[in-house]
XYZ file of N, CA and C in Angstrom:
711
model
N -11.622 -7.894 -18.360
C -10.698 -8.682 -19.167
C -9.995 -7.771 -20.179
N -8.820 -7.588 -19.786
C -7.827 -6.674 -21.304
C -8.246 -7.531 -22.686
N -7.902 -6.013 -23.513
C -8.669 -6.889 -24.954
C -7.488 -6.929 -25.325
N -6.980 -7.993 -26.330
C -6.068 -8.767 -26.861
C -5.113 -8.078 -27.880
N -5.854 -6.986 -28.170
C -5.367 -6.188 -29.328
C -5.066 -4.956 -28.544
N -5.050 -4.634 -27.418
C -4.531 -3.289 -26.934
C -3.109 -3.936 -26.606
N -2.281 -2.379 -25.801
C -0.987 -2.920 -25.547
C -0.509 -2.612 -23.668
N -0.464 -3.840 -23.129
C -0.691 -3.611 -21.479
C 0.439 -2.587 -20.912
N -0.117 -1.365 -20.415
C 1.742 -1.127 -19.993
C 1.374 -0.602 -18.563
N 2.109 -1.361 -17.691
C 1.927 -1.819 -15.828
C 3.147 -0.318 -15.881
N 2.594 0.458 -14.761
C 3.833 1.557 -14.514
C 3.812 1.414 -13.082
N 4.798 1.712 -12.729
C 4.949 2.009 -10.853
C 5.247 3.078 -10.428
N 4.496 4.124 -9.220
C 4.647 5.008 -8.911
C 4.287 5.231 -7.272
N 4.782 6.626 -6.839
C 5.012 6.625 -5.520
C 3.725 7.331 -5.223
N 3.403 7.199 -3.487
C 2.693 7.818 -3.051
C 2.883 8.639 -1.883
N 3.163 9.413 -1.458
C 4.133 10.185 -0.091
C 3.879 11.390 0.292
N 4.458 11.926 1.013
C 4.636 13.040 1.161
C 2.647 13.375 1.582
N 2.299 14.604 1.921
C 1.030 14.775 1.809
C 0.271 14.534 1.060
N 0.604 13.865 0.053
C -0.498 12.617 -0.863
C -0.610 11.767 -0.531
N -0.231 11.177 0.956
C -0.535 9.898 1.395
C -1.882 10.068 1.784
N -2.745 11.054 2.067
C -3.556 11.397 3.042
C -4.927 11.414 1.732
N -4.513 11.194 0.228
C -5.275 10.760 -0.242
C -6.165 9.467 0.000
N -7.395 9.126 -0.733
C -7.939 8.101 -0.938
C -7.823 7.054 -2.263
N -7.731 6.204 -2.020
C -7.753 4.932 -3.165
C -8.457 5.891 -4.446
N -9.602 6.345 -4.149
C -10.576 6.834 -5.354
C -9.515 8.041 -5.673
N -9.411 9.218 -4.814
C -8.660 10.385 -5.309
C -6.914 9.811 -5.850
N -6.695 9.139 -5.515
C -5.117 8.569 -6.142
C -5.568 8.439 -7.719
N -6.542 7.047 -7.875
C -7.085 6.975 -9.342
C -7.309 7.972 -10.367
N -8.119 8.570 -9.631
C -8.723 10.312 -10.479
C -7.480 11.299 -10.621
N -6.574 11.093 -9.789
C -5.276 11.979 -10.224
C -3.967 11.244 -11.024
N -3.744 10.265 -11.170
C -3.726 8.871 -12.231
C -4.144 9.505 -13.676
N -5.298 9.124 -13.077
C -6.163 9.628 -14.696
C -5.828 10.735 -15.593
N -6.260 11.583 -14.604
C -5.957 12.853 -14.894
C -4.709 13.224 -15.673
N -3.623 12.537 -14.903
C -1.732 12.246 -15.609
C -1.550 11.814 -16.957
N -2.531 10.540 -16.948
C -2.579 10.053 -18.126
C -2.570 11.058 -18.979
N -3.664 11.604 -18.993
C -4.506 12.555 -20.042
C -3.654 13.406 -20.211
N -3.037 14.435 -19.228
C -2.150 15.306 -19.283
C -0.870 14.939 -20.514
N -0.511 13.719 -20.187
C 0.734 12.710 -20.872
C 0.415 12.496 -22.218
N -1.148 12.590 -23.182
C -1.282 12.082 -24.549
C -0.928 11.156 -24.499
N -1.164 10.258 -23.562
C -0.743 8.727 -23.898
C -1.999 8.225 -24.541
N -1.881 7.481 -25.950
C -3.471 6.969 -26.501
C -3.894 5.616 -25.341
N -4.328 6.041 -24.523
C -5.399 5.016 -23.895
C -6.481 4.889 -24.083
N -6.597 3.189 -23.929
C -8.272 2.688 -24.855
C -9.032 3.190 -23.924
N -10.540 3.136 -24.698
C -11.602 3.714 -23.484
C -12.786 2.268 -23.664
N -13.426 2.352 -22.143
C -14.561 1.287 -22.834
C -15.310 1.384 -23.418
N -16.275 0.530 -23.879
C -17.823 0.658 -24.700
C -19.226 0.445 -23.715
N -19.601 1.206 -23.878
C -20.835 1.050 -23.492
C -21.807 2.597 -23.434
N -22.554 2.799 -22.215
C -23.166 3.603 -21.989
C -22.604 4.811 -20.864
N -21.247 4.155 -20.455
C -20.840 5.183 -19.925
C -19.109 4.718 -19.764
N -18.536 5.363 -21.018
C -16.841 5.360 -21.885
C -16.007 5.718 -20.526
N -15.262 4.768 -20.286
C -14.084 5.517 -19.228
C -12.762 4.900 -19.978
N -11.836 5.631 -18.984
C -10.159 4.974 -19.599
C -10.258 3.496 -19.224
N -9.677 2.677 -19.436
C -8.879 1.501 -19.415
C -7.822 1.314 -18.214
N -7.828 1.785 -16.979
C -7.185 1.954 -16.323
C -7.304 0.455 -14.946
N -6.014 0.130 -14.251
C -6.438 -0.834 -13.050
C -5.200 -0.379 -12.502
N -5.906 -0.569 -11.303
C -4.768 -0.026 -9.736
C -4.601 -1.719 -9.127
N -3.878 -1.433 -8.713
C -3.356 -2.256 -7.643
C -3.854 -1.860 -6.041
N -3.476 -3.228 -5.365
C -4.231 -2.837 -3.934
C -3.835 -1.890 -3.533
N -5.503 -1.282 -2.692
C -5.219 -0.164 -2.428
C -4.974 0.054 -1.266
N -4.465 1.168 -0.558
C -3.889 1.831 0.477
C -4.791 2.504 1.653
N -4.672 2.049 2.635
C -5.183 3.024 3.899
C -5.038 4.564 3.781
N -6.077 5.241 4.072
C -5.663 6.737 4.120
C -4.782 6.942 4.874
N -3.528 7.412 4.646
C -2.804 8.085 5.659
C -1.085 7.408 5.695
N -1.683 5.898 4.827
C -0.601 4.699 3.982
C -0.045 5.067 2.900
N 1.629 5.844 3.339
C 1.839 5.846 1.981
C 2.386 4.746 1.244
N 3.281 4.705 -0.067
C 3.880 3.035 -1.361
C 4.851 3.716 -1.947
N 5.803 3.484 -1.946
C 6.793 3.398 -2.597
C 7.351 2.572 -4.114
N 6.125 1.926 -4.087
C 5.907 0.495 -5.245
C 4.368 0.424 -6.134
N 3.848 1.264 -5.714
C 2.527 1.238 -6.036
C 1.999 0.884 -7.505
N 1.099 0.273 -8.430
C 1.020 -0.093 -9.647
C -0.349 0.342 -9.871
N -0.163 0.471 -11.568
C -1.240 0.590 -11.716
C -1.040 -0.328 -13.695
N -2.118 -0.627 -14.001
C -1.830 -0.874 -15.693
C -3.093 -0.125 -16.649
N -2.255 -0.006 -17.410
C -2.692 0.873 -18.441
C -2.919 0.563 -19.946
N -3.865 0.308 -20.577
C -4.450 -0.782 -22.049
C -4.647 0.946 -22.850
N -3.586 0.083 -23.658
C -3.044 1.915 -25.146
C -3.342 1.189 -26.515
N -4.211 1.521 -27.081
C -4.460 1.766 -28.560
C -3.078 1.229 -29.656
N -2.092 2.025 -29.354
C -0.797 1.695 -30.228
C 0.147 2.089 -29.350
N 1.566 1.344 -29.729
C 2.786 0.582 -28.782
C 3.259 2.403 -28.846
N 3.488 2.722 -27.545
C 4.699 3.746 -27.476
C 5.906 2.794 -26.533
N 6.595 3.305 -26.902
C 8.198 3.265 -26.273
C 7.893 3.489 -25.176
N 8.491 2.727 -24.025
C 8.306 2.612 -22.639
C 8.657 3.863 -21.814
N 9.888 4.147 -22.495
C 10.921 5.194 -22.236
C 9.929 6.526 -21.944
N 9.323 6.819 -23.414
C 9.059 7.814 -23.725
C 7.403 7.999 -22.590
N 6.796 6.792 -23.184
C 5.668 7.043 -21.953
C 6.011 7.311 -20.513
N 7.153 6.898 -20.216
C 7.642 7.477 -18.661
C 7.969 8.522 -18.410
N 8.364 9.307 -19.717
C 8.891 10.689 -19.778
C 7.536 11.769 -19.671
N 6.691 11.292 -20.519
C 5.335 11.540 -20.534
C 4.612 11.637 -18.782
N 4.810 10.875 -18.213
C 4.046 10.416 -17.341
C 4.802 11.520 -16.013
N 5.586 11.550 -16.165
C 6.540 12.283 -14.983
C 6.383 13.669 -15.137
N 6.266 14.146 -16.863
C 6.052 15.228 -17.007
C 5.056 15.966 -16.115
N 4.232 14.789 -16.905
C 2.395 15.118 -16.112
C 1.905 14.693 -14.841
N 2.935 14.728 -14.236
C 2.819 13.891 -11.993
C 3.840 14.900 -11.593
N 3.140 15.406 -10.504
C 3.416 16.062 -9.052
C 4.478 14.774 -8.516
N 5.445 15.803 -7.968
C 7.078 14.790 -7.027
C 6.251 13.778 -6.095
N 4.856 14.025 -5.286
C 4.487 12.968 -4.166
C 3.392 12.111 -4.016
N 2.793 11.795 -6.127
C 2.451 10.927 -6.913
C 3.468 10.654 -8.434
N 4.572 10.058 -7.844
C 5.004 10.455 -8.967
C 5.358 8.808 -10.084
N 5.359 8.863 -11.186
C 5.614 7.462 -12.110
C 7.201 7.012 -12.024
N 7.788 5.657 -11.103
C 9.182 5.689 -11.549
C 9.129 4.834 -12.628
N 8.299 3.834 -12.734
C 8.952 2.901 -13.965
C 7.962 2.628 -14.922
N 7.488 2.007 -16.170
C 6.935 1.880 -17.248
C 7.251 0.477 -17.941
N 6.392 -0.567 -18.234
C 7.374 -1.835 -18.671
C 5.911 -2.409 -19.401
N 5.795 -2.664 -20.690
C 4.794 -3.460 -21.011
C 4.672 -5.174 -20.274
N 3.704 -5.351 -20.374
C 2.904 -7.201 -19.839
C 2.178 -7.833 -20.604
N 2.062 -9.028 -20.839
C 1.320 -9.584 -21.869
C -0.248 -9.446 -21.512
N -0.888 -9.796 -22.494
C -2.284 -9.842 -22.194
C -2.554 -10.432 -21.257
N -2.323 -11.730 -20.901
C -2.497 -12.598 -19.744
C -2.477 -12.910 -18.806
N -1.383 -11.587 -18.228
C -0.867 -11.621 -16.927
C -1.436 -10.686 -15.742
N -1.068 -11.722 -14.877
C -2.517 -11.463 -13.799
C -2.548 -9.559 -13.600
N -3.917 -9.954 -12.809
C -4.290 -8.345 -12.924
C -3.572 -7.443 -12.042
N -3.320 -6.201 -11.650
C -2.502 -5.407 -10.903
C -3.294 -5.666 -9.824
N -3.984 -5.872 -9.046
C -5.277 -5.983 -7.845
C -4.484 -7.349 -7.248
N -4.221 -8.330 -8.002
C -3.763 -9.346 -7.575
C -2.259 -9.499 -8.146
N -1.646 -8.931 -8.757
C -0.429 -9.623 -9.380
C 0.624 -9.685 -8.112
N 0.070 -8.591 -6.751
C 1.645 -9.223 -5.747
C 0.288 -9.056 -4.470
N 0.205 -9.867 -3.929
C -0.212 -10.524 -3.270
C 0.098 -10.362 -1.581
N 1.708 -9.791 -1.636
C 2.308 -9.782 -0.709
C 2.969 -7.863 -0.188
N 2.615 -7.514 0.861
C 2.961 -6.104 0.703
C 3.771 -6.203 1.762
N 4.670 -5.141 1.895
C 5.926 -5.223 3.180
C 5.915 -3.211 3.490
N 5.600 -3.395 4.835
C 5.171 -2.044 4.953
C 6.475 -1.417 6.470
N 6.976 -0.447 6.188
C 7.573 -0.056 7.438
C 7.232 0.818 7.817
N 7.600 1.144 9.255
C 6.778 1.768 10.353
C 7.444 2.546 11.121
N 7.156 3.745 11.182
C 7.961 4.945 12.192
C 7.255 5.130 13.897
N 7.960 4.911 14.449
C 7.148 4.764 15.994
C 7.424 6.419 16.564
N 6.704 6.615 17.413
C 7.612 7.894 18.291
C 8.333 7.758 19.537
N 8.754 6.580 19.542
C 9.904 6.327 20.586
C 10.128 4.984 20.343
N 11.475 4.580 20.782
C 11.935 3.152 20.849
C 11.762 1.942 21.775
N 10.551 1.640 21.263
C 9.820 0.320 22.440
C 10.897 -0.629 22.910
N 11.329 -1.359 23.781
C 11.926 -2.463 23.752
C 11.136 -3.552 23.521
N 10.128 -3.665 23.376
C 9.387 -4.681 22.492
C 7.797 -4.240 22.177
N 7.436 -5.090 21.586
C 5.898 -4.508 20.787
C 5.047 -5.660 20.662
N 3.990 -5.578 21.348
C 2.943 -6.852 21.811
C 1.982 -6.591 20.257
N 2.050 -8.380 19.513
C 1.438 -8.310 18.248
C 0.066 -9.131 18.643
N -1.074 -8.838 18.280
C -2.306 -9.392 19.001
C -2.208 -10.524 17.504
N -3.031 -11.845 18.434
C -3.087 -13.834 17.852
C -4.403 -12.951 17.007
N -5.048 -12.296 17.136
C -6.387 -12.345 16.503
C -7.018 -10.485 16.763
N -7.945 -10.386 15.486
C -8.331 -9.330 15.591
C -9.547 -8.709 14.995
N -10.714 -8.743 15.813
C -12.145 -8.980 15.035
C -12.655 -7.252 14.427
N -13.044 -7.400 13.064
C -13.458 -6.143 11.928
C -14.909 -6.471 11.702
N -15.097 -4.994 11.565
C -16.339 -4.972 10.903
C -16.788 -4.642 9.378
N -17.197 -5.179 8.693
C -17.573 -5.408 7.293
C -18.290 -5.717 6.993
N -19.216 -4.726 6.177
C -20.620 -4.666 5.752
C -21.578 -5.211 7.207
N -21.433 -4.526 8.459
C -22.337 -4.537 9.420
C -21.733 -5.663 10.306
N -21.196 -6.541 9.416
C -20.844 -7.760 10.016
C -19.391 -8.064 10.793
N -19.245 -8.508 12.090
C -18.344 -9.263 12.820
C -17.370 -9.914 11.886
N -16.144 -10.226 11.838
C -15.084 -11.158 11.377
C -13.992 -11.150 12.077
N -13.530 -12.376 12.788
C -12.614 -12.373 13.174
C -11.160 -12.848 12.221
N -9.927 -12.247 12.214
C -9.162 -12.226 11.493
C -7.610 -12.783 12.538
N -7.605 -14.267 12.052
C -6.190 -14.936 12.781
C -5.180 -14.071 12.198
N -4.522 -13.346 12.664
C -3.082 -12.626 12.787
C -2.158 -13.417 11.685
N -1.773 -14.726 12.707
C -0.694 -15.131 11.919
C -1.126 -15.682 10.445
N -1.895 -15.962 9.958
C -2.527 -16.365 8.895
C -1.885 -15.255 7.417
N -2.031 -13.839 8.262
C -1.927 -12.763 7.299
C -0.100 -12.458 7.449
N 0.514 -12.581 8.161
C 1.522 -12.336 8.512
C 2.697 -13.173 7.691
N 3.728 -12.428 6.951
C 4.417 -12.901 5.709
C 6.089 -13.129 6.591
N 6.759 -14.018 7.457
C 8.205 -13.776 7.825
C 8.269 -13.661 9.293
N 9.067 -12.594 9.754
C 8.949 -12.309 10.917
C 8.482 -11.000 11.279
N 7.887 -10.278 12.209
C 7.937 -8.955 12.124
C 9.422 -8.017 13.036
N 9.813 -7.096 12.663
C 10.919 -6.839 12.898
C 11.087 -5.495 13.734
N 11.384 -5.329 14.720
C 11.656 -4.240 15.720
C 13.191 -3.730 15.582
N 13.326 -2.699 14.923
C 14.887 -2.038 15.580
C 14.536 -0.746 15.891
N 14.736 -0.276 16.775
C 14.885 0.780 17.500
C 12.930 1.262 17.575
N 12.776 2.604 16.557
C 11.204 2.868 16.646
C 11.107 2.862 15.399
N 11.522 1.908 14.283
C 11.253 1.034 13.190
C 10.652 -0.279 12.941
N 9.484 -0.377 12.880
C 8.775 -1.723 12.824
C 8.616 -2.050 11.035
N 9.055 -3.299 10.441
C 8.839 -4.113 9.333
C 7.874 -5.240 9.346
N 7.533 -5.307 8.930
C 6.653 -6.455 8.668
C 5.854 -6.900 7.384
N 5.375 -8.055 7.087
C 4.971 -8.235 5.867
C 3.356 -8.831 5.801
N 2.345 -8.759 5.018
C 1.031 -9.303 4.812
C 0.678 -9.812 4.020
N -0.110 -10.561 3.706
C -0.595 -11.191 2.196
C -1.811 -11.302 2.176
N -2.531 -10.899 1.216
C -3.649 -10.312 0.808
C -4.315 -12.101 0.315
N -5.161 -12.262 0.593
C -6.197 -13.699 0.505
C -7.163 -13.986 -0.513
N -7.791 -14.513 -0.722
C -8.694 -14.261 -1.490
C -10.071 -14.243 -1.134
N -9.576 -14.868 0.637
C -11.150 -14.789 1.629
C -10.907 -13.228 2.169
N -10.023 -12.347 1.868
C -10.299 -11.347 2.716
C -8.906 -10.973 2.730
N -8.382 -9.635 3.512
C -6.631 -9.333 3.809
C -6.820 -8.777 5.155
N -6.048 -8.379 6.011
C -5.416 -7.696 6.599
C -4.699 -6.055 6.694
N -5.572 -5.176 7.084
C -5.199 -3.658 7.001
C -3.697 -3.782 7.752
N -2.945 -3.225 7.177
C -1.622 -2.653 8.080
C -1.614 -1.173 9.127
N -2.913 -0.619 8.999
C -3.328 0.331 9.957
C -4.637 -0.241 11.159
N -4.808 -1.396 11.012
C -5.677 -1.809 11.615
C -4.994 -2.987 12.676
N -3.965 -3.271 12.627
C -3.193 -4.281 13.374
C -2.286 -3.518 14.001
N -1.521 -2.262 13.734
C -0.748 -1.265 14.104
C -1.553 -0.628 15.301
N -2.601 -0.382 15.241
C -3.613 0.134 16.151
C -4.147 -0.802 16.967
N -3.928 -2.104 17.682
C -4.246 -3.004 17.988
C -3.217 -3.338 18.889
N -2.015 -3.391 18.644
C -0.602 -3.461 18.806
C -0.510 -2.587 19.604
N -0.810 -0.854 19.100
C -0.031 0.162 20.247
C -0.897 0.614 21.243
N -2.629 0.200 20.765
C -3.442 0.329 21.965
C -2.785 -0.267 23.193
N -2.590 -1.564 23.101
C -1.836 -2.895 23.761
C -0.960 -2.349 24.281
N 0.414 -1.794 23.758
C 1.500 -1.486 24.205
C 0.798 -0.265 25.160
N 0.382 0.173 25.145
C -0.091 1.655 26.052
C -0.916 1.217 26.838
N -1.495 0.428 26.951
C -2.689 -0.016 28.238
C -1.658 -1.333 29.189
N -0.517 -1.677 28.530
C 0.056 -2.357 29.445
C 1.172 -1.185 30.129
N 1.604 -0.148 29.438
C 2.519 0.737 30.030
C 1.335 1.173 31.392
N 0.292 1.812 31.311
C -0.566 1.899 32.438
C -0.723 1.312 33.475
N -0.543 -0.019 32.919
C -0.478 -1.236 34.265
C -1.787 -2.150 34.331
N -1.960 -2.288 32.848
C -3.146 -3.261 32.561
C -2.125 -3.964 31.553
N -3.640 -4.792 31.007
C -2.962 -6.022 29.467
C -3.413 -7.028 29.820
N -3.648 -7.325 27.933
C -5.158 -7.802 28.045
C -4.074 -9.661 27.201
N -4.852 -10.005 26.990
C -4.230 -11.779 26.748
C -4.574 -12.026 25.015
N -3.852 -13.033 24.275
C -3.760 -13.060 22.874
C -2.618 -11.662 22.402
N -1.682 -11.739 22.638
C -0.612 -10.670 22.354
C 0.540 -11.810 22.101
N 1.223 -11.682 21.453
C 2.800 -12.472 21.217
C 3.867 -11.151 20.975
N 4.575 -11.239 22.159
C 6.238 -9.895 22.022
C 6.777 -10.234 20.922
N 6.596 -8.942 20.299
C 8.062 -9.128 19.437
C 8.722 -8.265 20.152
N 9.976 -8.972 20.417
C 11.412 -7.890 21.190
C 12.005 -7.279 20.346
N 12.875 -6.075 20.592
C 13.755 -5.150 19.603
C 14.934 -6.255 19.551
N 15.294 -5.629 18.093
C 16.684 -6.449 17.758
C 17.520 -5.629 18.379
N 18.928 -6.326 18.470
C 20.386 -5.687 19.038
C 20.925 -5.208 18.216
N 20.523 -5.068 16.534
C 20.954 -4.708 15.294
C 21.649 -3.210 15.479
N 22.408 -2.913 14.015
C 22.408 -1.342 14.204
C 21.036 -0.730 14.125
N 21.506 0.725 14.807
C 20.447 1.695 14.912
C 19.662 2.155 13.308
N 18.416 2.902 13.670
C 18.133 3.229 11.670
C 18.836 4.228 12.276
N 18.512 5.252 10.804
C 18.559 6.532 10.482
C 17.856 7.596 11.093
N 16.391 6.837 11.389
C 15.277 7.222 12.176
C 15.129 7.306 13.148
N 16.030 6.523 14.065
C 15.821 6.242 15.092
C 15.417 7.374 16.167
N 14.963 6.708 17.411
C 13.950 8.026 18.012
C 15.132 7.854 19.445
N 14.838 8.100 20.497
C 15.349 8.088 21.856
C 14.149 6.354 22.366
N 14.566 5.648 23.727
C 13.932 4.945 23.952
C 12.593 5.334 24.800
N 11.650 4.898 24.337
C 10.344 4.878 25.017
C 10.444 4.902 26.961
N 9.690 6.105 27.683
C 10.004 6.085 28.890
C 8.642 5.858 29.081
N 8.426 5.343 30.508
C 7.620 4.602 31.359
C 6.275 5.546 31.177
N 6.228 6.741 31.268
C 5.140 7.942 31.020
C 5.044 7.982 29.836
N 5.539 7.760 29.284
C 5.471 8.052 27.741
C 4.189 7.021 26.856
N 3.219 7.648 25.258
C 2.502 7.433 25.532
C 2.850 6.584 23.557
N 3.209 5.362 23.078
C 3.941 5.586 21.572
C 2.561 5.910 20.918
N 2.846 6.149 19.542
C 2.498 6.236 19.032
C 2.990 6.097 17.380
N 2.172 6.111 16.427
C 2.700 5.969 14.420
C 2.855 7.042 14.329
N 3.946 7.306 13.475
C 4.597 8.501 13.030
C 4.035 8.931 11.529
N 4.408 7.384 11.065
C 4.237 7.441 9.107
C 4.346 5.887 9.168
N 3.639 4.933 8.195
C 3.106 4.014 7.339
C 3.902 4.151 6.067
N 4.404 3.371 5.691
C 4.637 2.906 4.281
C 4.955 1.809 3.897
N 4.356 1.359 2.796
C 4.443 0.261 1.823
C 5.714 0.270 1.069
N 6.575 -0.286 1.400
C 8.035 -0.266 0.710
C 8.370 -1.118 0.013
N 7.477 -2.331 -0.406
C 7.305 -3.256 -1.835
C 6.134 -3.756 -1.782
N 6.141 -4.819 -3.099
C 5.233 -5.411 -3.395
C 5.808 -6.724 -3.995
N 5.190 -7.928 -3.745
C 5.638 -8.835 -4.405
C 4.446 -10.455 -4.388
């Protein structure tokens, strides 16, 4: 629970480049580390073992990079938003880096939960003409079986142009949905039906007729085997 008398300040920063290949824990600890670098007065707790005041937002698959990523930060006395961003950039590497800085009231929900909803795009290595999304997809957690309904987690439509996949998830409060764990589910699928198998519980999404990206690859041939290029989280909301 933020204490009432500190001052909340939520910053957003990127994750990319070969820092995607960090972990949730090593992102934090190099966070931290920024802070400190920055002299920003951040509160610490009480007890028997003092840490910063720090909260991340959901965290990321290894290998997932964010473009939106949050974290909030509880400071002793009000600095200027400005200036703590100046601070913060000083003290961050270009592929963790702080773009924005904005105080929040005490009250407002926590960074873990405040967006609920993540929208992640997807680099393929060739241009599928369509991409089989599996109805269901059973995880293991803490030893245990769970099966996880697809569409349940699934935010819109998911979107195919060329070897660009979009799509959106929403995080539950019984549980979420990995965006590297449904991606891998998907292109197993797509590759065991290029073989001349395929298995049942799949729904096509077809490529759009849209313009091409930027990215775009050549189209996927019959031998050919796709595969993920790069993952990223390109909002939050």
């Amino acid at each position: 629970m933020p204490d009432p008398r500190n001052f909340r300040l939520r910053a957003t920063f990127c994750k990319q480049g070969r820092l995607a290949l960090l972990s949730h824990l090593e992102v934090a600890r190099a966070l931290e580390r920024a802070v400190r670098r920055a002299g920003l007065p951040f509160a610490i707790s009480q007890g028997f073992s003092p840490h910063m005041k720090i909260a991340f937002g959901a965290a990321l698959p290894v290998g997932v990079g964010g473009l939106r990523e949050v974290f909030d930060l509880q400071l002793v006395r009000y600095v200027p938003p400005e200036q703590a961003l100046d601070a913060l950039q000083a003290a961050s590497t270009p592929d963790l880096m702080v773009k924005s800085c904005q105080y929040i009231e005490a009250g407002a929900p926590a960074a873990s939960v405040a967006y609920p909803v993540s929208t992640y795009r997807v680099l393929l290595s060739c241009a599928p003409s369509a991409l089989p999304l599996p109805d269901e997809i059973t995880v293991v957690r803490k030893k245990k079986e769970k099966v996880l309904q697809v569409p349940d987690f699934i935010v819109g439509d998911v979107e195919l142009a060329g070897s660009v996949v979009t799509f959106s998830l929403e995080a539950k409060p019984t549980g979420s949905l990995r965006p590297d764990v449904l991606l891998q589910a998907s292109i197993e699928e797509y590759n065991t039906a290029r073989e001349g198998g395929s298995g049942s519980g799949f729904t096509v999404v077809a490529a759009s007729s849209g313009p091409s990206s930027q990215h775009d690859a050549a189209p996927c041939q019959s031998s050919e085997e796709l595969r993920v290029l790069s993952v990223m989280r390109i909002d939050q909301s």
